[in-house]
Coordinates of C-alpha atoms and ligand atoms in Angstrom, one line a residue:
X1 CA 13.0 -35.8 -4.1
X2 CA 14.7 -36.5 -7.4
X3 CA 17.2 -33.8 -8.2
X4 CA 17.1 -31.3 -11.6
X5 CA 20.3 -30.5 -12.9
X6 CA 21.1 -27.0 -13.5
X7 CA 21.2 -26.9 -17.2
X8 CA 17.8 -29.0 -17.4
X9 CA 16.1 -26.2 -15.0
X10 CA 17.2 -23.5 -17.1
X11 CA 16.3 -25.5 -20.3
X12 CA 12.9 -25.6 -18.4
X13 CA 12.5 -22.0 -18.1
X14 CA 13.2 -20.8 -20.7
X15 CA 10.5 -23.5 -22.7
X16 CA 8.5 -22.6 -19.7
X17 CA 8.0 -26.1 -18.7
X18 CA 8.8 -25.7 -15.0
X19 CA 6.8 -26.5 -12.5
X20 CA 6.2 -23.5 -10.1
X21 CA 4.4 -22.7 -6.6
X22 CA 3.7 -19.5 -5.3
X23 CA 3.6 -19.2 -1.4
X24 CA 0.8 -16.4 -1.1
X25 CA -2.0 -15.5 -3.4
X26 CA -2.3 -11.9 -2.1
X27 CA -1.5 -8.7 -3.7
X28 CA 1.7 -9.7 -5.0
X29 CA 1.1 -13.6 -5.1
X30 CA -1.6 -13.8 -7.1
X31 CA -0.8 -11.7 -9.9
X32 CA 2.6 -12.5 -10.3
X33 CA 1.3 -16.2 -10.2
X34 CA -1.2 -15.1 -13.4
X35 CA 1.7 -13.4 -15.3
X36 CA 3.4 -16.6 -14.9
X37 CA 0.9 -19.2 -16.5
X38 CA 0.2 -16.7 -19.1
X39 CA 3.6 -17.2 -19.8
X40 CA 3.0 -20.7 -19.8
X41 CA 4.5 -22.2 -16.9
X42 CA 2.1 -24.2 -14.5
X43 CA 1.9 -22.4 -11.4
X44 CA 0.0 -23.5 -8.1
X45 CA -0.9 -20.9 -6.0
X46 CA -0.8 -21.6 -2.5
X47 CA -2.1 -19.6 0.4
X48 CA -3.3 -20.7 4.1
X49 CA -6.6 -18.7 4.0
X50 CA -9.0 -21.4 3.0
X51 CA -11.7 -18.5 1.8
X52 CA -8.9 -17.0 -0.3
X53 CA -8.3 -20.2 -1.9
X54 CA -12.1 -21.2 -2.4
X55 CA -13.0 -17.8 -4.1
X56 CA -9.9 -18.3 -6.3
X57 CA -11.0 -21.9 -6.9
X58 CA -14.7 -20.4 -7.7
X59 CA -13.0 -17.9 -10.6
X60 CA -13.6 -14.7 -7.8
X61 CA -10.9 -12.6 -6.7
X62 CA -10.1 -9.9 -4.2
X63 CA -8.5 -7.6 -6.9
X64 CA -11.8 -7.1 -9.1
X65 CA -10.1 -3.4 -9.0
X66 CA -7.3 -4.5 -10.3
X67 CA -7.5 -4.1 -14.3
X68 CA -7.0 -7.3 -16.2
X69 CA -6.8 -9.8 -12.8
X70 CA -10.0 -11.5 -12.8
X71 CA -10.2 -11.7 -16.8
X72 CA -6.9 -13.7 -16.4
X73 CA -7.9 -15.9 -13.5
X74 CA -10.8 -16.5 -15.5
X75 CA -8.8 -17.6 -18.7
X76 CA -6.3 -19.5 -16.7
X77 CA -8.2 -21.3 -14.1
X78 CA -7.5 -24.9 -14.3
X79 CA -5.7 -24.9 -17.3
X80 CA -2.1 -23.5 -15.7
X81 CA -3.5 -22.2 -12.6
X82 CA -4.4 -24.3 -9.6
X83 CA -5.2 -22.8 -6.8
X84 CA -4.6 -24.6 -3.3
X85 CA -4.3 -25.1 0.3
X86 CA -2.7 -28.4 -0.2
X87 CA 1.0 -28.0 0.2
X88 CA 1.7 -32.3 -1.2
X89 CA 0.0 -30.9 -4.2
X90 CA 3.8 -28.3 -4.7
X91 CA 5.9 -31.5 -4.0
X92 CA 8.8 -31.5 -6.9
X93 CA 8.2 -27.7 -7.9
X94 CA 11.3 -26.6 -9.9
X95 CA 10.9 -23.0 -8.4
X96 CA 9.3 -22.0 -5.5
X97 CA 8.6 -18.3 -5.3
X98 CA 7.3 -16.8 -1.4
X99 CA 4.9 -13.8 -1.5
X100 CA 4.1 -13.8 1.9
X101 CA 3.2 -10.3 4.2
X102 CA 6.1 -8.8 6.3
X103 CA 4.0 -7.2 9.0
X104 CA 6.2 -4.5 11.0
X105 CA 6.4 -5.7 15.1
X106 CA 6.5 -2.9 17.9
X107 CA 10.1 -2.8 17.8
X108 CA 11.2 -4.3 14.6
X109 CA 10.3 -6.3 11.5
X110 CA 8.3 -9.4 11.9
X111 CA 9.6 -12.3 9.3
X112 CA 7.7 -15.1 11.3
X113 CA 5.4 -15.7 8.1
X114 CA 8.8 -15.3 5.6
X115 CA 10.3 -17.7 7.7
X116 CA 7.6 -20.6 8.0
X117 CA 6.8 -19.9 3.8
X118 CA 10.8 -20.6 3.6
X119 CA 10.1 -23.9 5.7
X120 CA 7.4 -24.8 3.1
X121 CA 9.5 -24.0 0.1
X122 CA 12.7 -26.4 1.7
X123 CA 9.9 -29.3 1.4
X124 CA 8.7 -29.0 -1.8
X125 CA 10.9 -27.8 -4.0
X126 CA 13.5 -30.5 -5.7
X127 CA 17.1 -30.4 -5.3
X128 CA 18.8 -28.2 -7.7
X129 CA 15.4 -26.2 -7.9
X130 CA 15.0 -22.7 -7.3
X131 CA 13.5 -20.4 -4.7
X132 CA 12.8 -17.1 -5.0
X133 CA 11.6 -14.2 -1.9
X134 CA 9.4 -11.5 -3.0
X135 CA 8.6 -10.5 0.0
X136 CA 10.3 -7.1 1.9
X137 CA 13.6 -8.5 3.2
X138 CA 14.8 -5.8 5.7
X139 CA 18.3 -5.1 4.8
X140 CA 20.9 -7.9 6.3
X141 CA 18.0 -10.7 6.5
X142 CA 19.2 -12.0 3.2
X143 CA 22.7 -13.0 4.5
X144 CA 21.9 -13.5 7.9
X145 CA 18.8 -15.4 8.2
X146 CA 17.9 -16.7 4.7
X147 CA 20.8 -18.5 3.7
X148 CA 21.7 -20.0 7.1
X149 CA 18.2 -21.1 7.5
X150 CA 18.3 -22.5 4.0
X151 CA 22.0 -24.2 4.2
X152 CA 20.6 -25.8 8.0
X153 CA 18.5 -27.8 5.6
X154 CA 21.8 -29.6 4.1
X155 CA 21.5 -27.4 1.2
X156 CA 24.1 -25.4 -0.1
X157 CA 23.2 -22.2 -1.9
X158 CA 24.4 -22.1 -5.8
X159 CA 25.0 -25.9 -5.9
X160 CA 22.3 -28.2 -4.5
X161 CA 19.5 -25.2 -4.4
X162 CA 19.2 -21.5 -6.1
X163 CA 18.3 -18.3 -4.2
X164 CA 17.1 -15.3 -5.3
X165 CA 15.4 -12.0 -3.3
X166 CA 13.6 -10.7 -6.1
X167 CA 11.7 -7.6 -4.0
X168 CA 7.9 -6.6 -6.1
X169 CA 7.4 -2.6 -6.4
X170 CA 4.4 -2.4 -8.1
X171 CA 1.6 0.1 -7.2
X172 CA -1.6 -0.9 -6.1
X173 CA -4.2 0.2 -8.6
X174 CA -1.7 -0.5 -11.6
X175 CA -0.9 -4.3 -10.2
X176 CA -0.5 -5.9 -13.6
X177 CA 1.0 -3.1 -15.4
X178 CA 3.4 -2.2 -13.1
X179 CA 4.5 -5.9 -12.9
X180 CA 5.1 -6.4 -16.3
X181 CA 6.3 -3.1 -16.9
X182 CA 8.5 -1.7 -14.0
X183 CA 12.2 -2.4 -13.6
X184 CA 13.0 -5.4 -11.9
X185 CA 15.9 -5.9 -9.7
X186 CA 17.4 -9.2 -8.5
X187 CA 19.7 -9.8 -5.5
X188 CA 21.9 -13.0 -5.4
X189 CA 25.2 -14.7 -4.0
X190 CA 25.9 -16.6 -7.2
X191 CA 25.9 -16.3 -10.4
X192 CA 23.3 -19.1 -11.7
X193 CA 20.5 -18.0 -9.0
X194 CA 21.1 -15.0 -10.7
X195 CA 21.0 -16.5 -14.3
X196 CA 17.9 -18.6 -13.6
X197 CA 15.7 -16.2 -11.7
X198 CA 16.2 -13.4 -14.7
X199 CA 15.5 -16.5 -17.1
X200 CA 12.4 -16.4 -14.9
X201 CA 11.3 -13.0 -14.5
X202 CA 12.0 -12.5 -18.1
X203 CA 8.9 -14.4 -19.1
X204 CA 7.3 -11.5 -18.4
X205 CA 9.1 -8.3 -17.3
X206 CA 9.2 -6.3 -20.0
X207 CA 10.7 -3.1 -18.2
X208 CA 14.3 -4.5 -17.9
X209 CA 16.2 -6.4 -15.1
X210 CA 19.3 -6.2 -13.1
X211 CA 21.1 -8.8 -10.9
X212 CA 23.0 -6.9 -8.0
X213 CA 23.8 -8.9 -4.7
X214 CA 20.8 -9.0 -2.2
X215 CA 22.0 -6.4 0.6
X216 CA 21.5 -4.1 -2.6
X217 CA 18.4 -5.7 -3.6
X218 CA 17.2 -4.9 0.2
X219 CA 18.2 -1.5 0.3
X220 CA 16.6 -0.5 -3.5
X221 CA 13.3 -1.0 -2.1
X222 CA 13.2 0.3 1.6
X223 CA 15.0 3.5 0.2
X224 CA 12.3 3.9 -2.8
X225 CA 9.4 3.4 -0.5
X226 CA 11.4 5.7 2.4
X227 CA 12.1 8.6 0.0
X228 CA 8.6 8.4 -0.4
X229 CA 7.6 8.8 2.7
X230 CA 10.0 11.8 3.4
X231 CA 8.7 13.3 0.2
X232 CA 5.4 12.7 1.3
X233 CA 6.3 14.6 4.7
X234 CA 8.0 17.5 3.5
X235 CA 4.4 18.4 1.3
X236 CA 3.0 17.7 4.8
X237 CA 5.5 19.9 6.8
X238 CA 4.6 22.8 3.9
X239 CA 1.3 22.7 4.6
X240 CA 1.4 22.6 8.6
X241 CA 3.7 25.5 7.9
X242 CA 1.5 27.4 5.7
X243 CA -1.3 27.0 8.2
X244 CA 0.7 29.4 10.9
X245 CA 1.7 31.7 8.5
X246 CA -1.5 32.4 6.9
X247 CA -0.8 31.0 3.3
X248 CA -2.4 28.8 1.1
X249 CA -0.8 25.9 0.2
X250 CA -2.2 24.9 -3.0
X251 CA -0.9 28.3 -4.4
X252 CA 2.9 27.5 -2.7
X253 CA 2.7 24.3 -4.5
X254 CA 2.1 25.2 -7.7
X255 CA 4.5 28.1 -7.8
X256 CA 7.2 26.4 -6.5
X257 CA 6.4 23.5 -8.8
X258 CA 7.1 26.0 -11.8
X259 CA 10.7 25.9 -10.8
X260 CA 12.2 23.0 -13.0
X261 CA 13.9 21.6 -10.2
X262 CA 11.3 21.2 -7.6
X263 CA 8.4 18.9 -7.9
X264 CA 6.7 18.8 -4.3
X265 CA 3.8 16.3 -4.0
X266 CA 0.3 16.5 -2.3
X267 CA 0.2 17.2 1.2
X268 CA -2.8 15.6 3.3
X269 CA -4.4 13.7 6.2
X270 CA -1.6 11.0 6.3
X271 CA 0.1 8.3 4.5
X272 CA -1.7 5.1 4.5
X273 CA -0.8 1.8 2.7
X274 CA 1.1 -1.4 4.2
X275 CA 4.1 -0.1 2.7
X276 CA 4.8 3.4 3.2
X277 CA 3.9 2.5 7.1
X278 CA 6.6 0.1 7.8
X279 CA 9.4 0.2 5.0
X280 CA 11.0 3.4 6.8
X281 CA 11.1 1.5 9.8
X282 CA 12.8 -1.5 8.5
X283 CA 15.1 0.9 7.2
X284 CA 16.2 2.6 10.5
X285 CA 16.2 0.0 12.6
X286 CA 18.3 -1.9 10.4
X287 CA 21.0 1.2 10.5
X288 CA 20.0 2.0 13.9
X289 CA 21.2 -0.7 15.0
X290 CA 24.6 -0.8 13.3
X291 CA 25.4 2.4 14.6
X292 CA 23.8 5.1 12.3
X293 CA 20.1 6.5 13.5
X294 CA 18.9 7.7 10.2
X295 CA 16.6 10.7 11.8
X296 CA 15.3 12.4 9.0
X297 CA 13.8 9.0 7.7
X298 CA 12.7 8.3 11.5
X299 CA 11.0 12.2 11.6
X300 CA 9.3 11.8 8.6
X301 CA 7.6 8.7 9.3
X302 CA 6.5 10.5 12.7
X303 CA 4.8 13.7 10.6
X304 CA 3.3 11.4 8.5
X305 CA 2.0 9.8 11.2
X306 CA 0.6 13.0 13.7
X307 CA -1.4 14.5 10.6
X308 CA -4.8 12.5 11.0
X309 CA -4.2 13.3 14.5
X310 CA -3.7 17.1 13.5
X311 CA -7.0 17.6 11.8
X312 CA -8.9 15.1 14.1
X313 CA -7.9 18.3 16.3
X314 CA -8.9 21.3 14.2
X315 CA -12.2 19.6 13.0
X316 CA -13.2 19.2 16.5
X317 CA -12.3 22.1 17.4
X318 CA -14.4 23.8 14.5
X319 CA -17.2 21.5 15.1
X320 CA -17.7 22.7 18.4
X321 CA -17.2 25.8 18.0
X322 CA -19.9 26.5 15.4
X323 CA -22.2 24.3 18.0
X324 CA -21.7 26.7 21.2
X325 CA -19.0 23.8 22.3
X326 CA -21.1 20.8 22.0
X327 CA -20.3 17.9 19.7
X328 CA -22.0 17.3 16.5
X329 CA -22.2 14.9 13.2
X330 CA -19.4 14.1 11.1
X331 CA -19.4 12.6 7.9
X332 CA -16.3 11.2 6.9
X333 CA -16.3 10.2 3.1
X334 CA -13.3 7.8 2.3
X335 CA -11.9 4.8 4.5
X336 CA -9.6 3.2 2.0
X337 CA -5.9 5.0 2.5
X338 CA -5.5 6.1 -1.0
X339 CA -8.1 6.8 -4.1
X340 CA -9.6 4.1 -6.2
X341 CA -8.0 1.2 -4.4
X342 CA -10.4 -0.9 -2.3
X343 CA -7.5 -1.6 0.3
X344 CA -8.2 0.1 3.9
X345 CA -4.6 -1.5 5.6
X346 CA -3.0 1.2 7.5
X347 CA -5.6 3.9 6.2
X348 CA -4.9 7.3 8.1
X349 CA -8.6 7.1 8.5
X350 CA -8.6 5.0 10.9
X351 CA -6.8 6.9 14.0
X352 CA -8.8 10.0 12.1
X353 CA -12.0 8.6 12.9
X354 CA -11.0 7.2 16.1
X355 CA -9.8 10.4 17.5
X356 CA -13.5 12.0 16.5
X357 CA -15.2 9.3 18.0
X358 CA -12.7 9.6 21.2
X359 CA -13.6 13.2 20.9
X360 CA -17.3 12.6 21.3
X361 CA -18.6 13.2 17.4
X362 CA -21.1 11.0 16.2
X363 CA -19.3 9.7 12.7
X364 CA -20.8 8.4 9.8
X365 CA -18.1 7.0 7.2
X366 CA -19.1 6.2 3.9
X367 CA -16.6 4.6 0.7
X368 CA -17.8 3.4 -2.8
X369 CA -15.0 0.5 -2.2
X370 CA -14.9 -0.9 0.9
X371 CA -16.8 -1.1 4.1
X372 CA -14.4 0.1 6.5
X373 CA -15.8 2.8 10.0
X374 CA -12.9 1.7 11.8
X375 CA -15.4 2.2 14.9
X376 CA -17.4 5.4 13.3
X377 CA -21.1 3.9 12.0
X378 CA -20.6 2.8 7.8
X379 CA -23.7 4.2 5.4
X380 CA -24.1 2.6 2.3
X381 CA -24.5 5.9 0.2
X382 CA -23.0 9.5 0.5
X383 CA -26.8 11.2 1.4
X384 CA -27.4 9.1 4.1
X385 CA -23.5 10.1 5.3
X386 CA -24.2 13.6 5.2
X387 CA -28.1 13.6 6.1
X388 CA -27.3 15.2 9.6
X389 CA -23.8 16.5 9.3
X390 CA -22.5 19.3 11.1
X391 CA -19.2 18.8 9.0
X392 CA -18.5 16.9 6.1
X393 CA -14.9 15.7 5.9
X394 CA -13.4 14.4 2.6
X395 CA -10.0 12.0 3.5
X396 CA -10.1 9.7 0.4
X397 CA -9.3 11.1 -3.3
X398 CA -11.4 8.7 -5.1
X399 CA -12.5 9.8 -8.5
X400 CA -16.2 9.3 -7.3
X401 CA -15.8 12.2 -5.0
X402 CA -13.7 14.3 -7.2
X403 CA -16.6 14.5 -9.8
X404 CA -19.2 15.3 -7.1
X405 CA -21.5 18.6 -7.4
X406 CA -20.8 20.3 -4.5
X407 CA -24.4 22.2 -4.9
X408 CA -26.4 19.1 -4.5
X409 CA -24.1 18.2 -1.7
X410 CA -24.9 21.0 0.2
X411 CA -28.5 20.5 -0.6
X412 CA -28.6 16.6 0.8
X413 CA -27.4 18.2 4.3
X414 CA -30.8 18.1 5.7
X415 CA -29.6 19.9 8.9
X416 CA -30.1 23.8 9.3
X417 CA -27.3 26.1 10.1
X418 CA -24.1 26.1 8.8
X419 CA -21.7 22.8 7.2
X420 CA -18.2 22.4 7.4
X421 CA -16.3 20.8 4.4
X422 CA -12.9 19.6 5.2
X423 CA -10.8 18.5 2.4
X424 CA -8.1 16.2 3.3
X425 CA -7.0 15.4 0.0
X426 CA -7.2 19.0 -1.6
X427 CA -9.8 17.5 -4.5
X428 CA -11.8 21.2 -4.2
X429 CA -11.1 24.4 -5.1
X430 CA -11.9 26.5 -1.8
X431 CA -13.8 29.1 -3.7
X432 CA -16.2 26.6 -5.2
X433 CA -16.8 24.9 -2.3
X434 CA -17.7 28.5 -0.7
X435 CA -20.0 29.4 -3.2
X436 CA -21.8 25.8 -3.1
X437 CA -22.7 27.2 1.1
X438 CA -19.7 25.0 3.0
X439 CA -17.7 26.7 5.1
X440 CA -14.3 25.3 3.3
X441 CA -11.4 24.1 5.8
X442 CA -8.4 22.7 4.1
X443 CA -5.0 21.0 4.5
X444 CA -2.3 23.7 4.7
X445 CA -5.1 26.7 4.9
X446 CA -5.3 28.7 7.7
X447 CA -8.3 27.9 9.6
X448 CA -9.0 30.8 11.4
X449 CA -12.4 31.4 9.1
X450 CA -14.6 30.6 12.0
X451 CA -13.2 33.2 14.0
X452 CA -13.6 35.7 11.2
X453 CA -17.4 34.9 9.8
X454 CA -19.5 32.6 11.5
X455 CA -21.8 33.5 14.2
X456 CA -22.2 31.1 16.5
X457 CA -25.5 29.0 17.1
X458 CA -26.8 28.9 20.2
X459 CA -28.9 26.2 21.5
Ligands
SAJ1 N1 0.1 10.3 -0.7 C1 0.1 11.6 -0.3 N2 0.5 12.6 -1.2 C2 1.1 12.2 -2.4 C3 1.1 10.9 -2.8 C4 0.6 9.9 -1.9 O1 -0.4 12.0 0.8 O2 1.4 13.1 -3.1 C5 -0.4 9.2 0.2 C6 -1.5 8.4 -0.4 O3 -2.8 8.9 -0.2 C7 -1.4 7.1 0.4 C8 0.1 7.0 0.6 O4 0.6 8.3 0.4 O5 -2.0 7.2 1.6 C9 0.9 6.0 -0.2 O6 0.4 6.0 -1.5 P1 1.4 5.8 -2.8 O7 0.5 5.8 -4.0 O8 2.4 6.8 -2.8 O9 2.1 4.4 -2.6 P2 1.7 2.9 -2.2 O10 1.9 2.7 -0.8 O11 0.3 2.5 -2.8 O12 2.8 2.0 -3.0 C10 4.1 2.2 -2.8 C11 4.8 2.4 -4.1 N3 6.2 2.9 -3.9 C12 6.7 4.0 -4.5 O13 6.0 4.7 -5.2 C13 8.1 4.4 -4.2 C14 4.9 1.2 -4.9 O14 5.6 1.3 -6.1 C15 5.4 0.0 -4.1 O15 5.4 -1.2 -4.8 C16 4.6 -0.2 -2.9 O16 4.6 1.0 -2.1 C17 5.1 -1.4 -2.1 O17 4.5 -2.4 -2.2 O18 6.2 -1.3 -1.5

């Protein structure tokens, strides 16, 4: 492959003439592969999933949710866009940028699809081009498996090829903005794989950019997404705490919260997402195994973890209780693991539901995004959902149910006898709820209620 000479590829990008694939046209691959040919480089976005390619070749994406993604893939689309499955058609690509998952293993991270998009990247990108990871790099991978398995190509790093690690942190439901917007951070051994990707990212990071080596670059974004977590889990350890004690945790929260150095976030039914789920881990094994076992980090990740778990428990427990110990109907509104974002990976939902099914409950689940059950039986519309409930369990915060009338909720329970509401994702105020005719069970409430007013119903 004919070589580029370092001061023609930078020439290149900044004129945005280069030629650039993108391994991956998921979350992260495709719209960082948009924000490129709107800058006006020609990108080709590559991906293995023939469907995923043939929607993007049809103009139809995934990320419909995602404000601004298809209007851009509709403007761009064969004009500096080109979709593909072909990997001949990224031979001679100046920069070669890999957006590829990294799925968490039992015992550790697994970097089998980093590794073969790195493979890909050594074939088609031109000597003296550049390649960038997006993808999470545990800490260490950089140095230890990157660049050998780059320079066992004959390559070496900074003078026949450029490498940069390049880790995306943009929230999923503000893709675009947060792309163009956010801080960008870019880890290197050498100082022109540092000048050429910020030449790069510059063509449209508007939030700033810094070029630290890539052990740093590793670290930034396991510790953002594990501090997090742990922030996540101390909400969560409040509320399990305030559910033994008999207080209620929406009225800790917002007192503490007046303090000016406290900001405590939501507690509820778990933390779902592909990345909250595994970064923590990449983080502790990678100490763990050099001799520190980061235990907090590890402990958090476990709370996180037991809460679905937790109030699979309670609601059971409730549920039979209120049914002289028999099972009954749950309808559990959400599957997708956080509001407004059509994305069910690691949902908390999931080992929710399961553990009701497991339990014996008949569970309808019903989401205006997706069409998730994982195993409970998926309605198309809330009244059909909550038709027959015994208990109505909210896990998602999607606006939808946020603005719901709890009244004519109560009225579409066609059952007689009394209805559980369980709020997950504290969108109700318990009082409201009440007077709508739920009996209202809450993360971090006590939820003794049954005990105290209901009468049981015999068969
Ligand atoms: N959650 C709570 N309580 C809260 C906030 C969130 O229980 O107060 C739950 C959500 O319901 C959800 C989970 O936590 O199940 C995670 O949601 P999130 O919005 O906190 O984060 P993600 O996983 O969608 O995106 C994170 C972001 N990281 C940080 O905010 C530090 C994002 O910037 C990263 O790019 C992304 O991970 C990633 O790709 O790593």
């Amino acid at each position: 492959m004919k070589r580029i000479l370092y001061e023609d590829l930078e020439t290149a990008l900044k004129a945005r003439e280069a030629k650039i694939a993108v391994l991956g046209q998921g979350y992260i691959g495709l719209p960082t592969s948009l924000l490129m040919a709107r800058a006006g480089f020609t990108v080709y976005g590559f991906d293995v999933n023939r469907n995923l390619i043939d929607e993007l070749s049809r103009g139809e994406t995934r990320l419909k949710q995602e404000k601004g993604i298809a209007e851009l893939l509709d403007d761009l689309k064969e004009r500096n866009y080109f979709p593909t499955e072909d990997l001949s058609e990224l031979y001679e690509s100046d920069v070669v940028l890999i957006a590829v998952p990294t799925p968490k293993g039992r015992d550790g991270p697994n970097l089998s699809m980093v590794l073969s998009a790195l493979e890909s990247a050594l074939k088609v990108v031109r000597r003296g081009g550049l390649i960038v990871i997006e993808s999470t790099l545990p800490p260490g991978t950089f140095y230890d498996l990157i660049i050998p398995t780059v320079e066992s190509s004959g390559l070496e790093v900074g003078k026949d090829i450029y490498l940069a690690y390049c880790p995306e942190r943009a929230l999923p439901g503000k893709l675009l903005q947060e792309l163009v917007q956010n801080f960008r951070i870019i880890g290197v051994v050498d100082e022109k794989s540092g000048i050429l990707a910020k030449t790069l990212y510059e063509s449209f990071v508007e939030g700033g950019i810094e070029i630290v080596d890539p052990l740093t670059a590793e670290m930034v974004k396991l510790v953002e997404n594990s501090y997090r977590d742990v922030n996540i889990a101390f909400a969560n350890e409040v509320a399990r705490m305030c559910e033994v004690l008999g207080v209620d945790v929406r009225k800790v929260r917002e007192l503490a919260n007046k303090h000016p150095r406290v900001n405590m976030l939501i507690p509820g039914i778990g933390v779902g997402g592909s990345c909250l789920t595994k970064d923590p881990w990449f983080l502790f094994w990678a100490s763990q195994e050099r001799g520190y076992r980061p235990n907090l980090i590890k402990r958090a990740r476990e709370l996180n973890a037991e809460m679905p778990f937790h109030y699979a428990g309670i609601l059971d427990e409730l549920v039979r209780q209120l049914r002289g110990g028999r099972s009954g109907v749950i309808a559990v509104l959400g599957s997708t693991y956080k509001g407004d974002v059509p994305d069910p990976r690691e949902s908390p939902v999931e080992p929710f539901v399961k553990e009701l099914v497991k339990r014996g409950h008949a569970v309808k689940v019903y989401d205006p995004l997706v069409r998730s059950s994982f195993g409970g039986e998926y309605v198309p519309d809330i009244s059909e959902a909550v038709k027959d409930a015994d208990s109505i369990a909210f896990v998602t915060d999607h606006t939808e149910f946020k603005m719901l009338d709890l009244r004519k909720l109560r009225k579409a329970v066609k059952k007689d006898g009394p209805v559980i509401l369980f709020d997950g994702r504290l969108l109700f105020e318990p009082e409201e709820a009440e007077e709508a005719g739920f009996i209202y069970i809450s993360v971090g409430r006590p939820y003794t209620i049954l005990e105290r007013s209901l009468v049981t119903i015999e068969d």
